[in-house]
Amino acid sequence: MALAQIKVTATQARLDAMSLPEIGWSAVARADAQTRVAAMGLPVRRDEYWKYTRPDELTSPNVKSAKASVQDNASIFGSLGCLSIVFEDGVFNAEKSDKLEGTDISLELLSEVNDLDIHWALGLYGALETKGQTPVVRPLAALNTAYAREGLLMHVKGTVAKPISLVYIQNSDNDDVMLHHVIKLDKGASATILESGPAGARCNIVMETEIEDGASLNHVRAQGRNHKRRAATHLFARLNQESQFKSFTLTMNGALTRNEAFIEICGDDSVAHIAGASVGDGEFHHDDTVFVMHEALRGESRQVFKKVLRNGATGVFQGKILVKAGAQKTDGYQISQSLLLDDDSQFLAKPELEIYADDVVCSHGSTSGAIDEEAIFYLNSRGIPKLEATNLLTLAFLAEALSEVEDEDIAEVMERLLEDWLTRRL
Amino acid sequence: MLKIRNLKVSLEEEEKQILKGVDLTVEAGKVHAIMGPNGSGKSTLSYVLSGRDGYEVTDGSATLLDKDLLDMEPEERAASGLFLAFQYPVEIPGVGNMTFLRTAVNGQRKARGEEEMSAADFLKEVRAKAKSLKIDADMLKRPVNVGFSGGEKKRNEILQMAMLEPKMCILDETDSGLDVDAMKLVAQGVNALRDEGRAFLVITHYQRLLDHIKPDVVHIMVDGRIVKTGGPELALEVENNGYADILSEVM
Ligand SMILES: Nc1ncnc2c1ncn2[C@@H]1O[C@H](COP(=O)(O)OP(=O)(O)O)[C@@H](O)[C@H]1O
Ligand SMILES: [Mg+2]
């Protein structure tokens, strides 16, 4: 089907504004990706998948400026003894980063290996993204594959105890940052990867992760809390046999966030949990778009998303569990809930189940509600003031999502960030 | 301690008067009971005193230790020493009972300009008080009232009361839904708190609870008014004859 002219024009305008890095092992993947983008066209409002979120500010050639304060750039996981890899305005900063070495792990930068003729990431770079273009297209991810010049290539060969922490610092008010990470976990390997910080006035971040048999990846991110920034992220994960992937995202502030996840459970007995807690006040549009595809036996997936919205903030959830024929004994769970702290805020949800196997357990639910006034009065009557009572109930509301963070230290960091946000905001 | 004068209260939503001029004085160190048929306004009185939304005070006054109660926020009333054991304790998913208790205790202390209780002291005190109410560690950890049985909820109310050490305790049908053993536990908990500086207002349907918590004064409330006041014998009279006699007497 031919693309609408408006789409062709918009897509061409964006592509014309960029240049393709045409050398090295990734050249073919990039050229293919560019072709994909041209064929799909960048998203427009009329696209079904963008019904609730305006894509214009994510697709336009020009970037709206956004400041990041010292506080917005403050270290989040610094106290956890991580191996930190710092990207400043989208560029690797060696001085602020730890040495990229460790046992059982190889860490390289896309910018540094881009001109090599051959690299282990060759079969993965853009490959999981390509797979994730069906059945629904994700043009911004293909755009990223074509043009991203920086990112982490991480190959995990054993058990890596120290979390690998990607720290995004934003100095410039106008940068359009693109990062493309590729993560591969060998059989039985395990690692934790963290992401935090504002990245750029606008950012487009893709993470492709291949998780081999028996391997396990934990992913926790705290997205940039500068108010005006715009972000599109894509998480692609392929799970092989008896593997595990757990991802949690905390979003506080940001004018526009679209977090997509495409999870493919292709090995038997695997577990994928995708969760998020977001809190927004005022100019805040937050969209979680999650697609979990079960193709194997006895897969377990959970999607747990909670949003606290206030002062005209908007929350969006589009979540799908697709159980393919033959993926028997699938256990799929999906919940999306919003707590609306006033009448001006809204939550738009599209939960979907599509099941082609007969022996599965799948459930989904979506709710939107105000704070429980009975509970507030009960707390008040015990001497807890309104504000504190509201904070307690808000944290309680987010608890199910937060409990998806397994590591206690990391969970505590998340909880403290939320508490801080609440006391500053409410 | 508690002085209520000609208190008239209507519902905010609809033009319906519930309390039609309540007069009541509770002195320090005393236990007063309020009995009355369903719908006579007993819970409304307790809610209005503790500051719940949805009611409009059209006339009268209520003071606690000479401070105007009706002018304060609910949390200020609590910090000033008022406590209501709810007829229907509220479930709060996601908020641990311990966190709740500690936030309440320290919230009140902070409001009174007192020092916060240390985590260690708090833990010690909670454990001791919970034990005497047969509240186990698991119940302390669980979210407030969630999945608690009726009896557990009521014991949890008494635990809160014991931790907060209020001056004026209002118990709204704390005996309803309790078996005899649970009721004895609750009564013991209340009796342990009785002292010179504290007063109780025990709202109940039945004489039963008053066998265990001996009242000094008994009031009968009918249709938004206290229609009769007497000693403990009044409760027995109600138990034996119901409200019919009293009703015909006052009409
Ligand atoms: N929020 C409310 N909305 C409507 N009616 C109410 C409300 N609260 C109390 N009432 C009415 O007020 C009267 C007194 O109720 P209540 O105080 O609960 O009585 P009691 O505790 O003595 O049984 C009843 O007729 C009840 O239906
Ligand atoms: Mg009642």
XYZ file of C-alpha atoms and ligand atoms in Angstrom:
705
model
C 0.000 0.000 0.000
C 1.354 3.375 -0.947
C 2.145 5.743 1.866
C 0.126 8.902 2.243
C 1.895 11.859 0.668
C 2.047 13.700 3.992
C 3.956 10.789 5.433
C 6.367 10.543 2.527
C 7.123 14.244 2.744
C 7.659 14.210 6.499
C 9.837 11.121 6.354
C 11.943 12.522 3.540
C 12.434 15.789 5.403
C 13.796 13.916 8.385
C 16.026 11.591 6.371
C 17.417 14.517 4.398
C 18.482 16.154 7.623
C 20.741 13.220 8.542
C 23.650 11.371 7.053
C 24.263 7.652 7.140
C 27.512 6.296 8.561
C 28.371 4.114 5.585
C 31.429 2.203 6.641
C 32.224 -1.001 8.506
C 30.316 -4.053 9.634
C 27.040 -2.270 10.306
C 26.800 -0.587 6.894
C 24.431 -3.146 5.412
C 22.168 -3.144 8.472
C 22.053 0.637 8.372
C 21.252 0.833 4.667
C 18.514 -1.755 5.146
C 17.131 0.189 8.073
C 17.077 3.364 6.059
C 15.146 1.562 3.346
C 12.721 0.269 5.975
C 12.098 3.748 7.318
C 11.430 5.085 3.827
C 9.043 2.208 3.149
C 7.179 2.435 6.490
C 7.270 6.176 6.778
C 7.691 7.877 10.119
C 4.611 7.770 12.340
C 1.850 10.314 12.013
C -1.088 10.996 14.260
C -3.463 9.067 12.039
C -1.592 5.800 12.573
C -3.548 3.434 14.783
C -0.484 2.784 16.940
C -0.131 6.505 17.602
C -3.752 7.203 18.360
C -3.056 8.436 21.875
C 0.328 10.073 21.397
C 1.304 12.783 18.940
C 4.488 11.668 17.209
C 5.317 15.031 15.593
C 7.833 16.143 18.180
C 9.584 12.793 17.987
C 9.780 12.713 14.207
C 10.388 16.334 13.177
C 13.847 17.276 11.862
C 14.126 20.099 14.395
C 14.296 19.629 18.134
C 12.559 21.716 20.747
C 15.055 22.899 23.277
C 15.048 21.518 26.808
C 17.303 22.301 29.717
C 18.652 19.782 32.176
C 19.574 21.205 35.567
C 22.361 20.019 37.837
C 19.742 18.173 39.821
C 18.332 16.540 36.683
C 21.839 15.274 35.918
C 22.514 14.100 39.484
C 23.821 10.586 39.848
C 21.115 8.046 40.579
C 22.822 4.683 40.865
C 26.187 6.101 41.940
C 25.985 4.597 45.413
C 25.526 1.036 44.190
C 29.086 0.259 43.154
C 28.331 -0.041 39.457
C 30.583 0.035 36.489
C 29.560 3.369 34.995
C 29.587 4.219 31.324
C 28.869 7.871 30.730
C 27.392 9.390 27.607
C 27.410 13.152 27.593
C 25.059 14.693 25.037
C 25.106 11.323 23.338
C 28.898 11.064 23.208
C 30.949 8.644 25.260
C 32.956 10.374 27.969
C 35.972 8.245 28.885
C 37.075 10.433 31.751
C 33.806 10.183 33.615
C 33.436 6.487 32.857
C 34.985 3.514 34.568
C 37.426 1.346 32.672
C 35.394 -0.781 30.298
C 36.637 -4.087 31.541
C 35.572 -6.890 33.740
C 35.678 -10.628 33.908
C 33.067 -12.495 31.929
C 32.086 -9.415 30.028
C 33.196 -7.482 26.990
C 32.183 -3.849 26.661
C 32.718 -1.826 23.531
C 31.441 1.390 22.063
C 29.640 1.559 18.779
C 31.625 4.703 17.890
C 34.909 2.891 18.389
C 34.206 -0.321 16.506
C 31.971 1.080 13.799
C 34.662 1.030 11.108
C 35.796 -2.545 11.761
C 34.979 -4.988 8.989
C 33.579 -7.621 11.259
C 32.128 -7.667 14.765
C 30.175 -10.097 16.965
C 27.206 -7.725 17.000
C 26.848 -8.050 13.231
C 24.102 -10.665 13.429
C 22.206 -8.722 16.085
C 22.506 -5.047 15.239
C 19.187 -4.116 13.677
C 18.167 -7.768 13.521
C 15.984 -7.829 16.624
C 14.628 -4.450 15.636
C 13.730 -5.827 12.205
C 11.971 -8.765 13.825
C 10.074 -6.324 16.022
C 8.622 -4.539 12.990
C 6.037 -7.298 12.603
C 3.126 -7.291 13.178
C 3.283 -3.595 14.064
C 5.823 -1.184 12.619
C 8.165 0.842 14.826
C 9.738 3.303 12.386
C 11.575 5.333 15.035
C 13.532 2.223 15.971
C 14.541 1.604 12.359
C 15.541 5.247 12.115
C 17.777 4.681 15.103
C 19.368 1.579 13.606
C 20.209 3.524 10.468
C 21.658 6.635 12.058
C 22.820 5.987 15.630
C 26.568 6.504 15.948
C 26.965 5.698 19.592
C 25.926 3.012 21.999
C 27.182 0.104 24.025
C 27.947 -3.306 22.637
C 27.923 -5.631 25.597
C 28.684 -9.295 25.472
C 28.129 -11.166 28.716
C 29.810 -14.539 28.981
C 29.278 -15.458 32.617
C 27.859 -14.123 35.844
C 28.547 -10.427 36.167
C 27.762 -9.236 39.674
C 28.495 -5.544 39.270
C 25.643 -3.674 37.586
C 26.613 -1.996 34.331
C 25.286 1.513 34.597
C 24.672 3.656 31.540
C 24.627 7.261 32.661
C 23.202 9.865 30.335
C 24.238 13.423 30.999
C 22.755 16.368 29.167
C 24.620 19.660 28.871
C 23.330 21.027 25.594
C 19.767 22.339 25.465
C 19.222 21.427 21.844
C 20.767 18.076 21.078
C 19.017 15.232 19.373
C 20.627 12.169 20.870
C 20.550 8.711 19.345
C 21.976 5.701 21.106
C 21.843 2.107 20.024
C 22.856 -0.609 22.466
C 23.288 -4.268 21.686
C 23.442 -6.760 24.517
C 24.136 -10.425 24.186
C 24.052 -12.875 27.056
C 25.669 -16.235 26.413
C 24.196 -19.454 27.744
C 23.762 -19.307 31.517
C 25.139 -15.781 31.790
C 23.596 -13.128 33.978
C 23.907 -9.383 34.332
C 22.182 -6.234 35.459
C 22.069 -3.185 33.273
C 20.972 0.219 34.494
C 20.152 3.375 32.609
C 19.662 6.815 34.067
C 19.722 10.476 33.226
C 18.316 12.922 30.698
C 20.378 12.039 27.565
C 19.257 14.977 25.444
C 16.607 17.580 24.680
C 15.304 14.814 22.504
C 16.507 11.263 22.566
C 15.890 8.097 20.660
C 17.353 5.079 22.407
C 17.215 1.497 21.190
C 18.332 -1.533 23.137
C 18.493 -4.908 21.466
C 19.063 -7.858 23.764
C 19.580 -11.472 22.896
C 19.278 -13.746 25.909
C 20.585 -17.239 25.323
C 19.459 -20.437 27.057
C 19.433 -20.201 30.838
C 20.661 -16.619 30.849
C 19.151 -13.827 32.855
C 19.120 -10.072 32.349
C 17.853 -7.454 34.768
C 17.217 -4.027 33.381
C 16.299 -1.000 35.459
C 16.124 2.536 34.223
C 15.302 5.922 35.667
C 14.479 8.215 32.803
C 15.520 11.838 32.569
C 13.566 14.014 34.927
C 14.095 17.299 33.113
C 10.666 18.663 32.373
C 10.835 19.629 28.725
C 12.668 16.666 27.242
C 11.194 14.299 24.708
C 12.109 10.660 24.485
C 11.379 7.640 22.348
C 12.830 4.351 23.517
C 12.624 0.835 22.178
C 13.499 -2.288 24.015
C 13.822 -5.430 21.939
C 14.439 -8.686 23.744
C 14.601 -12.211 22.468
C 14.398 -14.906 25.091
C 15.727 -18.364 24.416
C 15.111 -21.452 26.561
C 14.791 -21.100 30.325
C 15.947 -17.549 30.131
C 14.744 -14.547 32.044
C 14.344 -10.870 31.335
C 13.127 -8.346 33.858
C 12.810 -4.722 33.007
C 11.574 -1.859 35.154
C 11.318 1.788 34.190
C 10.779 4.760 36.444
C 9.677 7.940 34.753
C 9.361 11.193 36.605
C 8.658 14.272 34.479
C 9.501 14.781 30.819
C 7.181 16.509 28.360
C 6.875 13.452 26.160
C 7.923 9.850 26.602
C 7.141 6.910 24.396
C 8.588 3.673 25.743
C 8.100 0.709 23.473
C 9.025 -2.830 24.323
C 8.923 -5.790 22.013
C 9.542 -9.065 23.763
C 9.819 -12.317 21.936
C 9.655 -15.453 24.036
C 10.998 -17.998 21.599
C 12.518 -20.568 23.979
C 10.496 -22.826 26.272
C 10.177 -22.111 30.009
C 11.198 -18.476 29.850
C 10.107 -15.542 31.923
C 9.713 -11.903 30.901
C 8.534 -9.146 33.210
C 8.132 -5.612 31.929
C 7.098 -3.025 34.461
C 6.965 0.696 34.895
C 6.041 3.371 37.376
C 5.553 6.885 36.163
C 4.571 10.090 37.867
C 3.722 13.267 36.054
C 2.552 16.724 36.890
C 1.399 19.205 34.288
C 3.105 19.029 30.895
C 3.630 15.283 30.928
C 2.641 12.763 28.330
C 3.800 9.261 29.043
C 3.161 6.320 26.771
C 4.033 2.691 27.466
C 3.554 0.550 24.416
C 4.366 -3.074 25.088
C 4.154 -6.113 22.883
C 4.860 -9.546 24.297
C 4.919 -12.428 21.867
C 4.747 -15.995 23.128
C 6.090 -18.535 20.669
C 7.237 -21.258 23.076
C 5.947 -23.586 25.737
C 5.324 -22.626 29.352
C 6.334 -19.015 28.943
C 5.509 -16.562 31.694
C 5.061 -12.883 31.033
C 3.995 -10.004 33.232
C 3.288 -6.421 32.308
C 2.764 -4.164 35.304
C 2.352 -0.451 34.666
C 1.268 2.222 37.121
C 0.902 5.902 36.502
C 0.238 8.795 38.837
C -1.095 11.789 36.966
C -1.790 15.319 38.055
C -2.447 18.801 36.701
C -3.452 17.784 33.224
C -0.870 15.034 32.770
C -1.656 12.242 30.325
C -0.813 8.573 30.636
C -1.077 6.038 27.837
C -0.805 2.281 27.917
C -0.971 0.050 24.877
C -0.148 -3.456 25.895
C -0.527 -6.673 24.032
C -0.008 -10.308 24.792
C 0.145 -12.364 21.622
C 0.131 -16.111 22.159
C 0.975 -17.929 18.978
C -0.376 -21.342 18.050
C 1.577 -23.992 19.896
C 2.667 -21.744 22.755
C 0.804 -23.938 25.219
C 0.836 -23.427 28.983
C 1.571 -19.767 28.536
C 0.971 -17.730 31.656
C 0.416 -14.123 30.697
C -0.527 -11.280 32.996
C -1.057 -7.663 32.251
C -2.185 -4.829 34.460
C -2.210 -1.110 33.800
C -3.532 1.329 36.323
C -3.592 5.021 36.821
C -4.147 7.154 39.842
C -5.643 10.457 38.777
C -4.998 13.110 41.376
C -7.394 15.560 39.739
C -10.052 15.813 37.052
C -7.729 17.432 34.508
C -5.535 14.391 34.067
C -6.309 11.439 31.877
C -5.339 7.862 31.282
C -5.861 6.173 27.933
C -5.447 2.436 27.821
C -5.663 -0.207 25.165
C -5.031 -3.615 26.698
C -5.098 -6.484 24.231
C -4.960 -10.243 24.293
C -4.609 -12.257 21.127
C -4.460 -15.987 21.722
C -4.063 -18.812 19.246
C -3.303 -21.626 21.698
C -5.990 -23.384 23.733
C -4.175 -24.279 26.928
C -3.089 -20.951 28.340
C -3.829 -18.690 31.279
C -3.891 -15.030 30.392
C -5.426 -12.165 32.263
C -5.446 -8.464 31.871
C -6.918 -5.519 33.645
C -6.880 -1.791 33.398
C -8.224 0.714 35.881
C -8.257 4.402 36.382
C -9.238 5.938 39.647
C -9.014 8.792 42.069
C -7.448 8.655 45.475
C -9.532 6.791 48.058
C -11.057 9.519 50.226
C -12.157 7.009 52.858
C -8.564 5.936 53.261
C -7.391 9.544 53.399
C -9.851 10.284 56.196
C -8.809 7.168 58.066
C -5.159 8.255 57.892
C -6.077 11.856 58.811
C -8.039 10.658 61.803
C -4.871 8.963 63.049
C -2.954 12.209 62.873
C -1.405 11.873 59.430
C -1.826 15.161 57.528
C -3.442 15.254 54.117
C -0.230 15.624 52.147
C 1.541 12.795 53.881
C -1.554 10.636 53.618
C -1.752 11.275 49.879
C 1.928 10.383 49.506
C 1.479 7.164 51.443
C -1.440 6.121 49.270
C 0.386 7.131 46.107
C 3.414 5.025 46.994
C 1.079 2.202 47.931
C -0.533 2.474 44.528
C 2.859 2.206 42.837
C 3.982 -0.671 45.047
C 2.987 -3.505 42.712
C 5.105 -2.068 39.921
C 8.011 -1.272 42.242
C 7.970 -4.785 43.602
C 9.039 -5.923 40.137
C 12.508 -4.579 40.949
C 14.174 -7.601 42.474
C 17.364 -6.108 43.790
C 16.584 -4.523 47.157
C 19.202 -1.803 46.920
C 18.007 -0.735 43.508
C 14.390 -0.884 44.646
C 15.258 1.378 47.545
C 16.868 3.905 45.214
C 13.690 3.894 43.124
C 11.489 4.337 46.158
C 13.544 7.204 47.482
C 13.393 8.966 44.120
C 9.626 8.665 44.180
C 9.359 9.885 47.750
C 11.494 12.899 46.863
C 9.386 13.629 43.859
C 6.180 13.408 45.858
C 7.345 15.703 48.628
C 8.551 18.233 46.103
C 5.433 18.025 43.981
C 2.331 17.344 45.949
C -12.934 16.667 78.552
C -15.529 16.564 75.771
C -18.359 19.072 75.676
C -21.059 18.950 73.059
C -23.724 21.634 73.033
C -26.906 21.600 70.985
C -25.095 20.022 68.049
C -27.160 20.021 64.876
C -25.815 18.328 61.791
C -27.175 17.819 58.293
C -25.847 15.895 55.350
C -24.013 18.114 52.888
C -25.373 16.329 49.827
C -29.047 16.316 50.721
C -31.201 18.428 52.979
C -31.404 15.863 55.720
C -30.892 16.640 59.364
C -29.301 13.754 61.257
C -28.305 15.255 64.587
C -31.052 17.419 66.008
C -29.401 19.061 68.982
C -27.063 16.759 70.879
C -25.938 17.732 74.379
C -23.274 15.661 76.038
C -20.456 16.197 78.505
C -17.829 13.559 79.216
C -15.486 14.169 82.137
C -11.905 12.997 82.327
C -11.486 9.525 83.808
C -15.049 8.484 82.949
C -16.576 5.961 80.609
C -19.774 7.033 78.908
C -21.843 4.744 76.755
C -24.244 5.711 73.992
C -26.894 3.222 73.031
C -29.641 3.620 70.513
C -31.461 1.996 67.660
C -29.914 1.701 64.211
C -29.937 4.926 62.285
C -30.314 7.154 65.324
C -27.134 9.090 64.464
C -24.477 7.511 66.686
C -21.903 6.991 63.938
C -22.685 10.399 62.521
C -21.855 11.945 65.881
C -18.517 10.134 65.994
C -17.679 11.126 62.425
C -18.581 14.760 62.939
C -16.425 14.873 66.051
C -13.459 13.414 64.184
C -13.903 15.695 61.186
C -15.109 13.611 58.317
C -16.279 15.411 55.164
C -19.869 15.351 54.011
C -21.574 16.790 57.066
C -22.649 20.317 57.756
C -22.825 21.583 61.306
C -25.769 23.966 61.322
C -25.738 24.807 65.001
C -24.050 24.115 68.298
C -20.507 23.413 69.389
C -18.093 20.681 70.379
C -14.922 21.203 72.368
C -12.132 18.926 73.485
C -10.276 20.224 76.531
C -11.866 23.608 75.810
C -10.498 23.707 72.253
C -13.022 24.081 69.459
C -13.023 20.695 67.746
C -15.170 21.679 64.816
C -12.653 24.268 63.700
C -9.789 21.788 63.355
C -8.620 19.484 60.587
C -9.043 15.775 61.381
C -5.300 15.322 61.961
C -5.271 18.286 64.363
C -8.119 16.753 66.330
C -6.122 13.539 66.519
C -2.998 15.346 67.683
C -5.130 17.116 70.281
C -6.075 13.767 71.739
C -9.195 12.568 69.954
C -9.406 9.011 68.721
C -12.182 7.195 66.915
C -12.214 3.433 66.688
C -14.162 3.022 63.443
C -17.284 0.927 63.159
C -15.937 -0.121 59.766
C -12.126 0.148 59.771
C -10.802 1.060 56.335
C -8.600 -1.274 54.303
C -5.516 0.367 52.827
C -3.792 -1.872 50.291
C -0.082 -1.299 49.887
C 0.470 0.510 53.187
C 2.044 -1.722 55.814
C 0.433 -1.710 59.232
C 3.759 -0.870 60.874
C 4.504 2.018 58.527
C 1.003 3.298 59.143
C 1.292 3.118 62.922
C 4.700 4.723 62.979
C 3.709 7.529 60.620
C 0.661 8.187 62.799
C 2.548 8.195 66.098
C 5.273 10.459 64.775
C 2.828 12.650 62.864
C 1.010 13.412 66.101
C 4.211 13.950 68.014
C 5.473 16.333 65.378
C 2.195 18.265 65.448
C 2.524 18.631 69.222
C 6.134 19.751 68.947
C 7.400 16.593 70.587
C 10.348 14.503 69.555
C 9.731 11.606 67.182
C 9.856 8.114 68.578
C 12.982 6.199 67.617
C 12.584 3.133 65.443
C 13.822 0.888 68.222
C 11.509 2.291 70.891
C 8.605 2.154 68.529
C 9.241 -1.463 67.651
C 9.521 -2.461 71.271
C 6.300 -0.743 72.205
C 4.330 -2.029 69.244
C 5.411 -5.580 69.893
C 4.438 -5.467 73.546
C 1.062 -3.890 72.874
C 0.319 -6.131 69.920
C 1.098 -9.172 72.011
C -1.420 -8.273 74.683
C -4.054 -7.953 71.953
C -2.947 -11.247 70.396
C -1.903 -9.494 67.199
C 0.909 -11.485 65.638
C 3.942 -10.274 63.695
C 2.317 -11.206 60.418
C -0.654 -8.932 61.056
C 1.716 -6.081 61.798
C 3.479 -6.559 58.499
C 0.407 -6.908 56.325
C -1.236 -3.924 54.648
C -3.570 -2.045 56.964
C -6.718 -4.121 57.575
C -6.429 -5.881 54.216
C -7.685 -9.425 54.526
C -8.180 -9.005 58.273
C -11.196 -10.729 59.796
C -13.789 -8.569 61.524
C -12.251 -9.328 64.895
C -8.734 -8.623 63.679
C -9.808 -5.254 62.344
C -11.307 -4.279 65.678
C -8.249 -5.432 67.610
C -6.135 -3.426 65.192
C -8.205 -0.346 66.090
C -7.470 -0.911 69.752
C -3.775 -1.357 68.978
C -3.761 2.013 67.232
C -5.485 3.524 70.221
C -2.931 2.009 72.579
C -0.038 3.335 70.502
C -1.466 6.813 70.048
C -2.456 7.213 73.720
C -5.333 9.611 73.053
C -7.203 11.493 75.766
C -10.694 11.086 74.400
C -11.475 7.688 72.897
C -14.638 7.119 70.925
C -15.422 3.497 70.168
C -18.070 3.026 67.505
C -19.645 -0.418 67.799
C -16.302 -1.980 68.468
C -18.149 -5.061 69.687
C -20.093 -5.708 66.506
C -18.991 -8.801 64.688
C -16.884 -10.046 67.567
C -17.143 -13.423 69.252
C -16.943 -13.564 73.026
C -13.202 -14.188 73.188
C -12.379 -11.364 70.785
C -14.681 -9.073 72.715
C -12.914 -9.902 75.961
C -9.564 -9.097 74.344
C -10.863 -5.782 73.098
C -12.378 -4.960 76.483
C -9.116 -5.817 78.218
C -7.287 -3.549 75.810
C -9.671 -0.717 76.589
C -9.624 -1.298 80.335
C -5.838 -1.263 80.337
C -6.013 2.277 78.986
C -8.484 3.563 81.538
C -7.008 6.236 83.730
C -7.670 9.583 85.347
C -6.625 11.632 82.369
C -8.521 9.708 79.740
C -12.176 9.417 78.872
C -14.181 7.002 76.756
C -17.330 7.252 74.749
C -18.468 3.738 73.947
C -21.106 3.446 71.248
C -22.845 0.120 71.287
C -25.984 -1.679 70.368
C -25.830 -4.212 73.103
C -25.364 -4.404 76.830
C -22.855 -7.235 76.204
C -19.753 -5.053 75.788
C -20.738 -3.017 78.833
C -20.432 -6.136 80.981
C -16.728 -5.969 80.232
C -16.193 -2.227 79.961
C -18.149 -0.866 82.890
C -19.649 2.536 82.041
C -20.140 5.336 84.520
C -22.901 6.961 82.507
C -25.264 5.595 79.865
C -27.039 7.735 77.265
C -29.810 6.707 74.955
C -29.829 8.299 71.528
C -32.961 8.314 69.428
C -33.505 10.158 66.172
C -30.542 12.496 66.510
C -31.015 13.388 70.174
C -29.897 12.103 73.537
C -33.284 11.303 75.044
C -32.290 9.739 78.310
C -29.245 9.605 80.548
C -28.658 7.361 83.523
C -26.322 4.915 85.227
C -25.300 1.410 84.127
C -28.796 0.174 84.990
C -30.120 1.980 81.930
C -28.152 -0.372 79.700
C -29.727 -3.354 81.451
C -33.158 -1.885 80.955
C -32.518 -1.617 77.228
C -31.179 -5.133 77.168
C -34.328 -6.479 78.811
C -37.025 -4.356 77.245
C -35.531 -2.932 74.064
C -35.983 0.717 73.157
C -39.774 0.610 72.990
C -40.374 1.591 76.634
C -37.912 4.429 76.527
C -39.338 5.648 73.254
C -42.899 5.755 74.519
C -41.694 7.388 77.713
C -40.006 10.288 75.946
C -42.512 10.792 73.161
N -23.376 9.803 54.189
C -24.659 9.539 54.376
N -25.504 9.555 53.320
C -26.812 9.298 53.488
N -27.383 9.027 54.664
C -26.583 9.013 55.746
C -25.189 9.263 55.663
N -24.664 9.155 56.891
C -25.691 8.885 57.700
N -26.850 8.789 57.033
C -28.193 8.520 57.591
O -28.209 9.154 58.836
C -28.872 8.373 59.781
C -27.955 8.067 60.963
O -26.959 7.150 60.575
P -25.816 6.659 61.550
O -25.171 7.839 62.151
O -24.957 5.738 60.803
O -26.661 5.884 62.640
P -26.223 4.791 63.715
O -24.744 4.774 63.787
O -26.858 5.259 64.968
O -26.806 3.503 63.250
C -29.337 7.138 59.048
O -30.679 7.359 58.647
C -28.423 7.079 57.864
O -29.042 6.431 56.799
Mg -23.319 3.220 63.471
